[in-house]
Amino acid sequence: MRIAFLTDMHLGAEGELPEGVDVRQNFLKALAFLTELKPSCLVLGGDFCISAGDSSIYQWVKKQVDELPFPYYVIPGNHDDPTMLADIFNKRHDLHGGELYYALSLEGRPTLFLDSSKGGFSDQQWTWFRDYLSALRDNNIVVFMHHPPLPADVQFMDRKYPFRQSEEFIELVRDLPCHVTVICGHYHVEKVVQRGNLLVLISPSTFYQMKQDTIGFSVDTLRVGIREINLTTHGTNSTVYYVDPKS
């Protein structure tokens, strides 16, 4: 199964150019690239909006992705409103106390979609997550969430905007007899981090990519990033593609 993952779109109002970048056009270029990739589905990994949840932005995104010839799934980021996102993308049934999280089987692979939009999980979401991992402990599990669940040596983001419950996450999956693959964004970089049975695929943004080794915020490139994930009988592999926004 081939999954496309787009994240950190940071879309503004029509005509708005954050940092001088045409973020809407970037998103459309990424969607156009998917016609070549031909995935089985698309996951939108959060931070749809440039600053805070905006219903008009969610409606614009929904209009674009509804035209795709394959299904799509959404998770919120720290610049999103999970309730608004659930309302507009018809996911109200997956809303739990203001958090949007759910589970699916993608071609037989257990897949969890988590809500880290507050920088951590509520007690309710932790209980749900723990129960699912317990039930699926003999399977290789795929998790989509916005934040990387552990530090990634991206200095600015690790220091300023990390997932606040990394130790709890690592402890929860550490003793599982299966492999857990997390696909995430938030850091605006392409990176692979592994710790024990936990593999984390940090994915680039469709807005800009950040420098990884600077204490302060610094943009590296303005390329548009797309991650492809392949779930096969032999395991999971992934490739990242970049599109020139000026092409």
mmCIF file of C-alpha atoms in Angstrom, residues 5-8 10 43-48 75-80 82 99-100 112-121 125-126 129 143-152 154 156-166 169-170 180-189 191 193 198-203:
data_model
loop_
_atom_site.group_PDB
_atom_site.id
_atom_site.type_symbol
_atom_site.label_atom_id
_atom_site.label_comp_id
_atom_site.label_asym_id
_atom_site.label_seq_id
_atom_site.Cartn_x
_atom_site.Cartn_y
_atom_site.Cartn_z
ATOM 1 C CA PHE A 5 1.750 12.309 3.442
ATOM 2 C CA LEU A 6 1.499 16.106 3.185
ATOM 3 C CA THR A 7 1.965 18.230 6.268
ATOM 4 C CA ASP A 8 2.517 21.743 7.611
ATOM 5 C CA HIS A 10 0.299 26.719 6.893
ATOM 6 C CA VAL A 43 -2.903 11.681 4.915
ATOM 7 C CA LEU A 44 -2.878 15.402 5.730
ATOM 8 C CA GLY A 45 -0.645 15.733 8.782
ATOM 9 C CA GLY A 46 -1.788 18.935 10.442
ATOM 10 C CA ASP A 47 -1.042 22.650 10.557
ATOM 11 C CA PHE A 48 -3.480 23.329 7.770
ATOM 12 C CA ILE A 75 -5.144 14.884 11.723
ATOM 13 C CA PRO A 76 -4.749 18.253 13.480
ATOM 14 C CA GLY A 77 -1.570 20.169 14.240
ATOM 15 C CA ASN A 78 -0.807 22.845 16.798
ATOM 16 C CA HIS A 79 -2.103 25.576 14.450
ATOM 17 C CA ASP A 80 -5.440 23.812 13.977
ATOM 18 C CA PRO A 82 -9.606 19.896 16.050
ATOM 19 C CA GLU A 99 -9.419 15.829 20.428
ATOM 20 C CA LEU A 100 -9.610 14.201 17.001
ATOM 21 C CA LEU A 112 -3.780 4.951 14.427
ATOM 22 C CA PHE A 113 -4.404 8.655 13.819
ATOM 23 C CA LEU A 114 -3.569 10.690 16.930
ATOM 24 C CA ASP A 115 -4.150 14.278 18.033
ATOM 25 C CA SER A 116 -1.030 16.024 19.397
ATOM 26 C CA SER A 117 -2.352 19.507 18.599
ATOM 27 C CA LYS A 118 -1.986 20.596 22.234
ATOM 28 C CA GLY A 119 1.628 19.382 22.337
ATOM 29 C CA GLY A 120 0.603 16.263 24.249
ATOM 30 C CA PHE A 121 -2.284 13.833 24.763
ATOM 31 C CA GLN A 125 -6.385 9.822 24.577
ATOM 32 C CA TRP A 126 -3.540 8.083 26.441
ATOM 33 C CA PHE A 129 -3.886 4.713 22.731
ATOM 34 C CA VAL A 143 0.829 5.827 13.763
ATOM 35 C CA PHE A 144 0.144 9.219 12.218
ATOM 36 C CA MET A 145 0.524 12.259 14.482
ATOM 37 C CA HIS A 146 1.630 15.851 13.987
ATOM 38 C CA HIS A 147 4.525 16.072 16.478
ATOM 39 C CA PRO A 148 7.555 13.789 16.482
ATOM 40 C CA PRO A 149 7.076 11.719 19.658
ATOM 41 C CA LEU A 150 10.740 11.967 20.666
ATOM 42 C CA PRO A 151 13.621 14.466 20.361
ATOM 43 C CA ALA A 152 15.172 14.534 16.897
ATOM 44 C CA VAL A 154 16.557 19.604 15.406
ATOM 45 C CA PHE A 156 15.252 24.983 17.548
ATOM 46 C CA MET A 157 12.171 22.725 17.506
ATOM 47 C CA ASP A 158 13.409 20.299 20.176
ATOM 48 C CA ARG A 159 14.033 23.253 22.460
ATOM 49 C CA LYS A 160 11.016 25.442 21.709
ATOM 50 C CA TYR A 161 8.141 23.279 20.424
ATOM 51 C CA PRO A 162 8.615 19.586 21.280
ATOM 52 C CA PHE A 163 6.048 16.916 22.061
ATOM 53 C CA ARG A 164 5.848 17.302 25.814
ATOM 54 C CA GLN A 165 5.240 13.638 26.658
ATOM 55 C CA SER A 166 8.133 11.957 24.859
ATOM 56 C CA PHE A 169 5.401 7.673 24.602
ATOM 57 C CA ILE A 170 8.740 5.868 24.493
ATOM 58 C CA VAL A 180 5.781 0.899 15.721
ATOM 59 C CA THR A 181 6.264 3.331 12.833
ATOM 60 C CA VAL A 182 5.290 6.962 13.436
ATOM 61 C CA ILE A 183 4.815 9.314 10.471
ATOM 62 C CA CYS A 184 4.764 12.954 11.544
ATOM 63 C CA GLY A 185 5.631 16.528 10.615
ATOM 64 C CA HIS A 186 5.833 19.718 12.709
ATOM 65 C CA TYR A 187 9.625 20.101 12.447
ATOM 66 C CA HIS A 188 9.719 21.159 8.751
ATOM 67 C CA VAL A 189 12.589 18.742 8.049
ATOM 68 C CA LYS A 191 14.584 13.003 9.087
ATOM 69 C CA VAL A 193 14.913 8.655 13.990
ATOM 70 C CA LEU A 198 10.128 2.782 17.399
ATOM 71 C CA LEU A 199 10.813 4.225 13.936
ATOM 72 C CA VAL A 200 9.920 7.895 13.402
ATOM 73 C CA LEU A 201 9.667 9.372 9.896
ATOM 74 C CA ILE A 202 9.708 13.167 10.271
ATOM 75 C CA SER A 203 8.360 14.734 7.116
#
